[in-house]
Short mmCIF file of C-alpha atoms and ligand atoms in Angstrom, two decimals:
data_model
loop_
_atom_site.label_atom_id
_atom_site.label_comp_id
_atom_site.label_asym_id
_atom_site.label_seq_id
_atom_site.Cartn_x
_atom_site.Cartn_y
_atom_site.Cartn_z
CA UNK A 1 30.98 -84.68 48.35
CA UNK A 2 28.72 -88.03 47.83
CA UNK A 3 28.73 -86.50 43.93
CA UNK A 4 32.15 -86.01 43.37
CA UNK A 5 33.30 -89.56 44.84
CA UNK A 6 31.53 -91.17 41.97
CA UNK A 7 33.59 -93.87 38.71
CA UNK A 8 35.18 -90.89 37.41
CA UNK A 9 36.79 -89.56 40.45
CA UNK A 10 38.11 -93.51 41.46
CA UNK A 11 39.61 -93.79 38.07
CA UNK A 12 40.99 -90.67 38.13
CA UNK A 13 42.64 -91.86 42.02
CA UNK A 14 43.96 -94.63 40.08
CA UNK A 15 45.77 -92.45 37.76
CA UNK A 16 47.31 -90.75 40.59
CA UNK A 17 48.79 -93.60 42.00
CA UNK A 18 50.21 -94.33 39.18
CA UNK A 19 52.03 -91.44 38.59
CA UNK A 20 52.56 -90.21 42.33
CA UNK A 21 53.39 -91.99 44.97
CA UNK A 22 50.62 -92.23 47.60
CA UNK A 23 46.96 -91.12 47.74
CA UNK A 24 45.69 -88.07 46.41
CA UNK A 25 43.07 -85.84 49.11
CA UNK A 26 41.46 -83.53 47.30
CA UNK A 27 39.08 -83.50 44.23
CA UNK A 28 37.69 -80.58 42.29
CA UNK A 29 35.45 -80.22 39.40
CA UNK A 30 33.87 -77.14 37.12
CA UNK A 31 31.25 -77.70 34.98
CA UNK A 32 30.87 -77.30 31.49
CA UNK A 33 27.57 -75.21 30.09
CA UNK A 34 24.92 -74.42 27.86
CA UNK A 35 23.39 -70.79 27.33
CA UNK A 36 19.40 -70.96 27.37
CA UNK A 37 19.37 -67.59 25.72
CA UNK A 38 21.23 -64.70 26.03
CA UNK A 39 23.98 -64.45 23.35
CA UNK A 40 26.31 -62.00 22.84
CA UNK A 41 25.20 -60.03 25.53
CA UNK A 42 27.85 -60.60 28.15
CA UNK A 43 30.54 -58.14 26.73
CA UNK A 44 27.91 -55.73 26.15
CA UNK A 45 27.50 -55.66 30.07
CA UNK A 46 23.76 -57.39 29.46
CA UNK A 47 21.76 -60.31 30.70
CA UNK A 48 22.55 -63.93 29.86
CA UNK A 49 20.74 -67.11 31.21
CA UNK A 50 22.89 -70.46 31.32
CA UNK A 51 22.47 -73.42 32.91
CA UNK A 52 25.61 -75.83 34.29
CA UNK A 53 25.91 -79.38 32.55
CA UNK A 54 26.54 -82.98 34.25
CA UNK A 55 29.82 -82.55 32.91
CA UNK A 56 32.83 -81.42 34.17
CA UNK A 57 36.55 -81.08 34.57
CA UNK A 58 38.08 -82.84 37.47
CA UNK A 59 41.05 -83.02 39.32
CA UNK A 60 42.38 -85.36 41.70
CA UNK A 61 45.22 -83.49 43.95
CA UNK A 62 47.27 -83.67 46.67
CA UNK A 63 49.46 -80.50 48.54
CA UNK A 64 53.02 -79.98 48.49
CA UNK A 65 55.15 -78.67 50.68
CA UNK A 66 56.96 -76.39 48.27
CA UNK A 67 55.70 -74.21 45.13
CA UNK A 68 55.80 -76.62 42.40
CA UNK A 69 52.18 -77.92 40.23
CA UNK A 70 53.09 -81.67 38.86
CA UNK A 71 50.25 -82.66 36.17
CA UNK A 72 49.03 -85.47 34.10
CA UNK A 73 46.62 -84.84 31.98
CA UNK A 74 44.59 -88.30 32.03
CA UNK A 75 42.86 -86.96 28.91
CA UNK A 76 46.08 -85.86 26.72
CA UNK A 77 47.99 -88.40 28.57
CA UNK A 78 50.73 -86.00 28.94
CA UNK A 79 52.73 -84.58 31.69
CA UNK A 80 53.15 -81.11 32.36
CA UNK A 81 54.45 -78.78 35.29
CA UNK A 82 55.72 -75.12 36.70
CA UNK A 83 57.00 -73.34 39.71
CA UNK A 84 54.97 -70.95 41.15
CA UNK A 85 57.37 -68.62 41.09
CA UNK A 86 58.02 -69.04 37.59
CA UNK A 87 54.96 -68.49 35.78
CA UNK A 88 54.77 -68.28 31.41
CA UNK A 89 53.26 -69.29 28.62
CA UNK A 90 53.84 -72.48 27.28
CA UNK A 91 53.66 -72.98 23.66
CA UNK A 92 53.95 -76.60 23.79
CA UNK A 93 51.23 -77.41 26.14
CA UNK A 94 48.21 -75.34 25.42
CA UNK A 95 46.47 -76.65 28.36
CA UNK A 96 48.76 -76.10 30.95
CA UNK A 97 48.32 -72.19 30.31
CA UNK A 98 44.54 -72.33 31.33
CA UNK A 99 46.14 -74.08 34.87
CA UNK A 100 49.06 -71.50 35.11
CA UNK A 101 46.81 -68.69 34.70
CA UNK A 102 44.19 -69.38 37.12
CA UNK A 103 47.22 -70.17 39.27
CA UNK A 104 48.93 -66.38 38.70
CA UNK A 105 45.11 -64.81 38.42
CA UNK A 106 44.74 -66.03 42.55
CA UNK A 107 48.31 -64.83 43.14
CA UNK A 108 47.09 -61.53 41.71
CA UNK A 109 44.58 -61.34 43.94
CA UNK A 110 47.13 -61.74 47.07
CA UNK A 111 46.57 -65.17 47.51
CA UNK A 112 49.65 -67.58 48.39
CA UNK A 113 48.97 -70.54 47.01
CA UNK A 114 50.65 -74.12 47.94
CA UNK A 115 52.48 -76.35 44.99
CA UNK A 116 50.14 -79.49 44.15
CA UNK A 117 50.30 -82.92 42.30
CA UNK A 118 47.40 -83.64 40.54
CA UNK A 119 45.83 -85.39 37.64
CA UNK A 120 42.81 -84.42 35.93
CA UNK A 121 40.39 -84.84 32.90
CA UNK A 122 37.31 -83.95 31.71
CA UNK A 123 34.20 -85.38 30.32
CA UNK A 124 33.01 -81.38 28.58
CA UNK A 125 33.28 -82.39 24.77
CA UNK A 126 36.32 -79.89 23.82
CA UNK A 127 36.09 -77.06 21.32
CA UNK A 128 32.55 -77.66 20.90
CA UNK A 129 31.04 -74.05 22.34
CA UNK A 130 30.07 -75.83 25.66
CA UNK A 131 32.81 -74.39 27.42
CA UNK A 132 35.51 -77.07 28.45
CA UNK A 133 37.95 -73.94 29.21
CA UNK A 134 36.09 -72.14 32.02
CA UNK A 135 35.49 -75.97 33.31
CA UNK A 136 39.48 -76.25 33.28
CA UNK A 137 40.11 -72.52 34.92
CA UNK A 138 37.19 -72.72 37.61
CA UNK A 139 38.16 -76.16 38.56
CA UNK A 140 41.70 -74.99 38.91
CA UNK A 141 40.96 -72.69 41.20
CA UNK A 142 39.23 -74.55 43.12
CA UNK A 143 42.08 -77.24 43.31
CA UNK A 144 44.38 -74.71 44.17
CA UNK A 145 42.30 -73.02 46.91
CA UNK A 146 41.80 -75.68 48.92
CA UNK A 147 45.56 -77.29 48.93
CA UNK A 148 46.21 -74.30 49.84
CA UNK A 149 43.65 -73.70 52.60
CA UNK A 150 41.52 -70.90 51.06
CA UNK A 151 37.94 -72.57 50.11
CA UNK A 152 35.33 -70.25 50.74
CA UNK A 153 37.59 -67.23 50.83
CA UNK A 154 36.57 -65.96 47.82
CA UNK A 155 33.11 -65.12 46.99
CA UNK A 156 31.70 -66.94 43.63
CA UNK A 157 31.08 -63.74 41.26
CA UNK A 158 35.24 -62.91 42.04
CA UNK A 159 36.58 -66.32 41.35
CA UNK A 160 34.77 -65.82 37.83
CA UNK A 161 36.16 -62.54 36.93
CA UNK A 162 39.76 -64.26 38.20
CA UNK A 163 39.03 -67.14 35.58
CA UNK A 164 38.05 -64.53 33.21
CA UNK A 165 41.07 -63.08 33.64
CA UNK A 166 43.37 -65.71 33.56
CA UNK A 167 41.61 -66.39 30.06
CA UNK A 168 42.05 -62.92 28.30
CA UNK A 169 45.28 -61.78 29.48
CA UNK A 170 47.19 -65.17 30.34
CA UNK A 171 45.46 -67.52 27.19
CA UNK A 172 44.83 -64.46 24.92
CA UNK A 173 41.27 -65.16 24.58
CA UNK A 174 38.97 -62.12 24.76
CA UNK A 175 35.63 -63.65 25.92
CA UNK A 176 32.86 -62.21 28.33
CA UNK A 177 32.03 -63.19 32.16
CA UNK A 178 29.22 -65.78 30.99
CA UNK A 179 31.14 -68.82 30.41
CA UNK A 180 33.23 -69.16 33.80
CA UNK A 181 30.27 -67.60 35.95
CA UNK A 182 28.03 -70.29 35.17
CA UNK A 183 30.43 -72.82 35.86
CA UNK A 184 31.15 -71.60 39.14
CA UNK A 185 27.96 -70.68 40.19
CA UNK A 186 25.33 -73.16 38.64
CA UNK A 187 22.48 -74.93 40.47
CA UNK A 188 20.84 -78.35 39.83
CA UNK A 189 17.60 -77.87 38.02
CA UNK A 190 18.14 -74.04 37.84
CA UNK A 191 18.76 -71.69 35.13
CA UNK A 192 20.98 -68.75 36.25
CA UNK A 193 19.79 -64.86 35.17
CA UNK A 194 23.27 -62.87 34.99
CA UNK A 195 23.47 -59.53 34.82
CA UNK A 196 26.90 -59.02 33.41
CA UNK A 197 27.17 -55.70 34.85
CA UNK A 198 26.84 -55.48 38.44
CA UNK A 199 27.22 -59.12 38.77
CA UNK A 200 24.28 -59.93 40.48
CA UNK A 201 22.66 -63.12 40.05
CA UNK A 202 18.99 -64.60 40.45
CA UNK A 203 18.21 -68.78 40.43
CA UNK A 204 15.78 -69.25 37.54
CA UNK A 205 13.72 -73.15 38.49
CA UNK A 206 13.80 -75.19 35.39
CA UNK A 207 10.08 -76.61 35.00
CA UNK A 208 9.83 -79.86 35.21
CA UNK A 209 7.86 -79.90 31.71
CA UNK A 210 11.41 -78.59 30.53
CA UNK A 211 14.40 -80.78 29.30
CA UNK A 212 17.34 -80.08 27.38
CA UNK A 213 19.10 -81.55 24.39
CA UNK A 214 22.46 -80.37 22.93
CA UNK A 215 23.17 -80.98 19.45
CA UNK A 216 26.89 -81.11 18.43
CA UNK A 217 27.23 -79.87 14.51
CA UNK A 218 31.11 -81.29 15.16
CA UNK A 219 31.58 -78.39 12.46
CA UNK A 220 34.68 -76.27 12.49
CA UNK A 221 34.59 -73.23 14.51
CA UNK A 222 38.05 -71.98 12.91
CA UNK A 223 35.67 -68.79 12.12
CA UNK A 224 34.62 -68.05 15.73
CA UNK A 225 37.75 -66.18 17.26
CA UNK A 226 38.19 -63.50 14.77
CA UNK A 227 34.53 -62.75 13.97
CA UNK A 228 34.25 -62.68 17.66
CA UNK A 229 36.28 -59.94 18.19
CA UNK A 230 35.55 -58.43 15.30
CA UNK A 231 31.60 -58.49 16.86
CA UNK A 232 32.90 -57.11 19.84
CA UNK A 233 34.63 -54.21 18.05
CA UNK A 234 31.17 -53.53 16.06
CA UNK A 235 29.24 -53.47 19.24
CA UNK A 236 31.79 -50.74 20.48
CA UNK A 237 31.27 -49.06 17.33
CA UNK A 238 27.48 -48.74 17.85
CA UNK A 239 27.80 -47.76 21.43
CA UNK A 240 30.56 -44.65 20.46
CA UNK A 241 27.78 -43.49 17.60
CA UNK A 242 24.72 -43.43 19.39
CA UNK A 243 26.48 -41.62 22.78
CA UNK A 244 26.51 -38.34 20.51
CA UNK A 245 22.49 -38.16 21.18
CA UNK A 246 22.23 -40.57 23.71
CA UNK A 247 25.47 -38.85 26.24
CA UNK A 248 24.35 -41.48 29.13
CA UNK A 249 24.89 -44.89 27.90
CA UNK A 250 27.77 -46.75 28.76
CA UNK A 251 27.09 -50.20 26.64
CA UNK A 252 24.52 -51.25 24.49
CA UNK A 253 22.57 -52.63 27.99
CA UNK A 254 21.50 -49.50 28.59
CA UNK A 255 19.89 -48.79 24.72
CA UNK A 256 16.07 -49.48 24.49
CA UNK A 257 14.72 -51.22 20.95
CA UNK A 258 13.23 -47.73 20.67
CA UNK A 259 16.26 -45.18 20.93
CA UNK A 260 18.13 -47.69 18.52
CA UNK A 261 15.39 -47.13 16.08
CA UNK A 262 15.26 -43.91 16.36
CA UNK A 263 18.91 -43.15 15.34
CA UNK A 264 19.74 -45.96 12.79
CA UNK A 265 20.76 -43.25 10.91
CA UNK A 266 23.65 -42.66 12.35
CA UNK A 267 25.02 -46.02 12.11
CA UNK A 268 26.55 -47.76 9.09
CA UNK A 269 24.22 -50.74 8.31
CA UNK A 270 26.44 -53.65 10.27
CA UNK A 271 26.78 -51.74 13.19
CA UNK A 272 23.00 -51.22 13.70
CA UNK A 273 21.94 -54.81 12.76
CA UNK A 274 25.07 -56.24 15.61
CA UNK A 275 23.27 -53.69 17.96
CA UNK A 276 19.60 -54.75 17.25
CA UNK A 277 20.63 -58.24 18.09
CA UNK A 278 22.08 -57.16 21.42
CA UNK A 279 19.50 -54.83 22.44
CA UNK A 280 16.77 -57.61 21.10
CA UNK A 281 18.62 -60.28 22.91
CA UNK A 282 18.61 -58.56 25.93
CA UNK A 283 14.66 -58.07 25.97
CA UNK A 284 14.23 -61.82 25.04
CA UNK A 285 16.28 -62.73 27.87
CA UNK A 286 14.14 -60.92 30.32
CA UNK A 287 11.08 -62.27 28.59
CA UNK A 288 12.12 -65.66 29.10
CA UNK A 289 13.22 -65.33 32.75
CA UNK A 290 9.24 -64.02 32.85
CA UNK A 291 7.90 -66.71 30.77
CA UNK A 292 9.86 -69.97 32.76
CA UNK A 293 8.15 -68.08 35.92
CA UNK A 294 4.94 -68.73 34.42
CA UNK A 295 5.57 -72.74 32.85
CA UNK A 296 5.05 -71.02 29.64
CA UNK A 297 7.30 -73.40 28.31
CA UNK A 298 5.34 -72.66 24.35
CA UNK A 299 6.46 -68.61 24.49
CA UNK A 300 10.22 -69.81 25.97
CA UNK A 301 10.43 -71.83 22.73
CA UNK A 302 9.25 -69.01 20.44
CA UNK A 303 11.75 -66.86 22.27
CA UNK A 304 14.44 -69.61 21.85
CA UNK A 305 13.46 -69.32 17.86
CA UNK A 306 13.64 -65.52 17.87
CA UNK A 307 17.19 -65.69 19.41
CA UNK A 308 18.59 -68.11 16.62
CA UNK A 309 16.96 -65.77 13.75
CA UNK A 310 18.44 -62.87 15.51
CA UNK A 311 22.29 -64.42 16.08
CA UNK A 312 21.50 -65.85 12.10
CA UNK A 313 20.45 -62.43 10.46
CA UNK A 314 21.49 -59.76 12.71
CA UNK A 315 24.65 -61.01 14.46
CA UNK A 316 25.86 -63.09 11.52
CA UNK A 317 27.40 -65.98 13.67
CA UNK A 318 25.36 -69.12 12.63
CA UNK A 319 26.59 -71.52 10.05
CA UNK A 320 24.67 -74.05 7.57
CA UNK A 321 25.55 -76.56 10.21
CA UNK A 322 23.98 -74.76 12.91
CA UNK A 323 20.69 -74.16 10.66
CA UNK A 324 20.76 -77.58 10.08
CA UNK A 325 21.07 -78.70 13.55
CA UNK A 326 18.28 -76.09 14.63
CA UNK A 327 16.07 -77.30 11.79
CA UNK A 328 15.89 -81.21 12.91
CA UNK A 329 15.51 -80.64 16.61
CA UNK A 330 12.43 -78.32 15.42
CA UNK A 331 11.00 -81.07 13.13
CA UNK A 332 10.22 -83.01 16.44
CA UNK A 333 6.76 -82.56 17.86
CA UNK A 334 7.50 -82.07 21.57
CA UNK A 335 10.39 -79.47 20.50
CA UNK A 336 9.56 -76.04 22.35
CA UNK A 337 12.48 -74.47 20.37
CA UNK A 338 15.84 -74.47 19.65
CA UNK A 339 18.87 -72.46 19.05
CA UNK A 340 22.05 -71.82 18.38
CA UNK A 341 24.31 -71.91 21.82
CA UNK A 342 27.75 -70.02 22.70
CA UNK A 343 29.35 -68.11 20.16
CA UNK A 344 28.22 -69.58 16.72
CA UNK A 345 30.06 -70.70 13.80
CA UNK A 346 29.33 -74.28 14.65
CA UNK A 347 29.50 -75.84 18.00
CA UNK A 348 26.20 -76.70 19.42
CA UNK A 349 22.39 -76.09 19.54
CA UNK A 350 20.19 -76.39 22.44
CA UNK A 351 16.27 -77.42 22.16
CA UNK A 352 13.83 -76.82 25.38
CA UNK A 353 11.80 -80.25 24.84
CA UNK A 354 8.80 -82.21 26.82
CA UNK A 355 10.24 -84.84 28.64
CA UNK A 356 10.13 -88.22 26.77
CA UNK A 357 10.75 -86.92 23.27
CA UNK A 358 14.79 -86.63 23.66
CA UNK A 359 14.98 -89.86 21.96
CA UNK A 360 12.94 -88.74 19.13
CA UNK A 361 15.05 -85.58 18.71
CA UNK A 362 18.51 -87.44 18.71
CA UNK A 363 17.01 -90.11 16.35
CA UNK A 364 15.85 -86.86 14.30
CA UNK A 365 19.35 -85.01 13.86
CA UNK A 366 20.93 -88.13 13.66
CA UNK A 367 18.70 -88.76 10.68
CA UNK A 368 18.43 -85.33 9.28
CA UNK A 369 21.85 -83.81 9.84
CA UNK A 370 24.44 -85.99 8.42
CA UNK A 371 22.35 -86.12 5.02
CA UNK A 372 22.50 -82.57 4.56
CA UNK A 373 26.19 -82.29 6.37
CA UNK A 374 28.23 -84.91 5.42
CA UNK A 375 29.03 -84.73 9.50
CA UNK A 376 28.25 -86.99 12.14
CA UNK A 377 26.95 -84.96 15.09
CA UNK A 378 26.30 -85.82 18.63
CA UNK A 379 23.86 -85.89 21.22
CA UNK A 380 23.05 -84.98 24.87
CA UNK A 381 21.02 -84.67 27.15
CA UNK A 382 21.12 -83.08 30.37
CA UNK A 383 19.82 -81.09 33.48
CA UNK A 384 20.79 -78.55 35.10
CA UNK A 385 24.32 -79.17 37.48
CA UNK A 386 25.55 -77.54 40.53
CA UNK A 387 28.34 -75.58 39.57
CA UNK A 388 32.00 -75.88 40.48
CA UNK A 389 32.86 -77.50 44.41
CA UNK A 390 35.83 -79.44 45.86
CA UNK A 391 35.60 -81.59 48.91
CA UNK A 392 38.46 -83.83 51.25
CA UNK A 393 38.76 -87.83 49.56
CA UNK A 394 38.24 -90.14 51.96
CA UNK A 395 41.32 -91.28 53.54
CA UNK A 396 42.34 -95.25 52.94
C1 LIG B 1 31.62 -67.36 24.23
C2 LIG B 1 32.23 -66.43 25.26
C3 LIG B 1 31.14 -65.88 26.20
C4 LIG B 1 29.99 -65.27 25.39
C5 LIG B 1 29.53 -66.23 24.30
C6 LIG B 1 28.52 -65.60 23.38
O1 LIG B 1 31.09 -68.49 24.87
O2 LIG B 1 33.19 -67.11 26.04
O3 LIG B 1 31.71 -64.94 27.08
O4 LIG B 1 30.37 -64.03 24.87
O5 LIG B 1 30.61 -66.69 23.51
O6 LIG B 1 27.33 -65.35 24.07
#
């Protein structure tokens, strides 16, 4: 609670009584993230290993009586709202669809939710591959639990299959479980090793010898949807091929570096370079759970490295941005290694660096990368966050 009752959350209160009547008594937030390693391995029911960020999406909020979800969105500074019992797309309002399908995702799920008015905002730079969206969803749902009553009634691993949900068939966006499991389940100073199949989870310590700083290429990612899915479908390709020899595999998870190799020939050339990234990715992300056990922060960079030429020469999703960005946080002594995070095709880059040379990597890419660019990127640091809570406001 003593965290989320910080600036942001007062301003926000402000907002609200502004634009309500009275005080709100709720707050929520959900966490943005960044993936340590582990890309392209959620939809291929694999391991990934994010952390949470210090940055979130919030919402202020107060129950109604009836079914009805008033808005202001303090960051578009627009209104929006919907019955309950009226649930649909909005073409107008992008973001309100993230809020009304959480909403219908929890009503799925036999849930009867309460009407709310709220106002929110975020501080998860948007469209940037740090993933403002499963901030929005998870944050939602935990607004709308508790007006409603129902924190805690949920366990953490099903509220992120009900954001992940309300993303692919309510948004239309087909992503994995990665994004909106973080962001409801993150710890402070903890990496979290996902195993996108069954779910289970395991609380990685981030060494103290460890920091993180995100690069921001600020580069278009107008790419990312379609090669996305068309990834996805290449992945399912490989998977189809190799069950002819291989009759037990379900996903590319359960293909060894070893049986790929063995049967290359039977896939087309694309379709065994997507899968030797995945089944690569996989081992790395294993490795690097292994290595962080051991402080071996020196073989977590070199794994970091591997994963960015894989997702560059393999998987086919980095961009001359991303290079770029990866290149200057690497010229940096005090750089373990850096990568490309979230689905590629701009977005950001993560580096594993000693503590006291974040400076000297953001004055790096801020040197390097616009020559080379033309773009002005941006920096951040951060540690590892909790991930998504609400608590009561105090009353005035
Ligand atoms: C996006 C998706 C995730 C995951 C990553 C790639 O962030 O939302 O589910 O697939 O791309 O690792």
């Amino acid at each position: 609670m003593s965290t989320l009752y910080d600036e942001r959350t007062q301003e926000l209160i402000q907002q609200f009584r502004q634009h309500f009547d009275g005080e709100p008594t709720l707050v929520s937030a959900g966490p943005g993230r960044v993936n340590l390693i582990g890309e392209h391995t959620d939809y291929n029911d694999g391991f990934v290993l994010p952390v949470a960020l210090k940055r979130d999406v919030r919402f202020v909020l107060r129950p109604r009586a009836d079914r009805q979800v008033r808005l202001y969105s303090a960051e578009f500074g627009e209104e929006g709202s919907f019955d309950l019992d009226a649930i649909a797309f909005n073409r107008d309002k992008l973001w309100l669809n993230y809020i009304q399908g959480m909403a219908q995702s929890l009503e799925q799920e036999g849930l009867r939710l309460t009407g709310i008015d709220a106002v929110f905002s975020g501080n998860v730079p948007r469209g940037s591959g740090l993933s403002s969206s499963a901030a929005l969803e998870v944050s939602t749902a935990h607004a709308l639990l508790a007006a409603s009553g129902q924190e805690g009634i949920i366990a953490g691993p099903r509220i992120a299959q009900l954001a992940q949900r309300a993303e692919n068939k309510f948004v239309g966006v087909n992503c994995g479980i990665m994004d909106q499991f973080i962001s409801e389940l993150g710890r402070e100073n903890h990496a979290l090793l996902i195993d996108c199949r069954s779910l289970d989870y395991t609380l990685v310590p981030m060494p103290e010898e460890a920091a993180l700083v995100i690069g921001n290429t600020r580069a278009s990612r107008s790419l990312a949807s379609s090669a996305y899915n068309e990834r996805r479908r290449e992945c399912e390709e490989g998977v189809a091929l190799l069950q002819q020899v291989l009759p037990g595999i379900a996903a590319l998870r359960d293909v060894s570096s070893e049986q790929l190799e063995a049967n290359r020939h039977l896939l087309p050339e694309n379709v065994y370079y997507r899968c030797r990234h995945v089944v690569s990715e996989n081992e790395r992300v294993l490795a690097t759970v292994e290595a962080l056990r051991q402080g071996d922060l020196a073989e977590v960079g070199a794994l970091m490295n591997a994963s960015h030429a894989s997702l560059r020469d393999d998987y086919l999703v980095s961009s001359p941005a991303l290079d770029t960005m990866v290149d200057a946080m690497r010229s940096v002594e005090g750089c373990y290694g850096a990568r490309l995070t979230g689905a590629g095709f701009g977005g950001c880059a993560v580096a594993l660096v000693k503590p006291g040379y974040e400076q000297a990597i953001a004055d790096a890419v801020y040197e390097q990368y616009p020559k080379i660019t033309s773009i002005w990127p941006e920096v951040y640091t951060t540690k590892a966050a909790d991930g998504a809570q609400s608590a009561p406001l105090p009353s005035v």
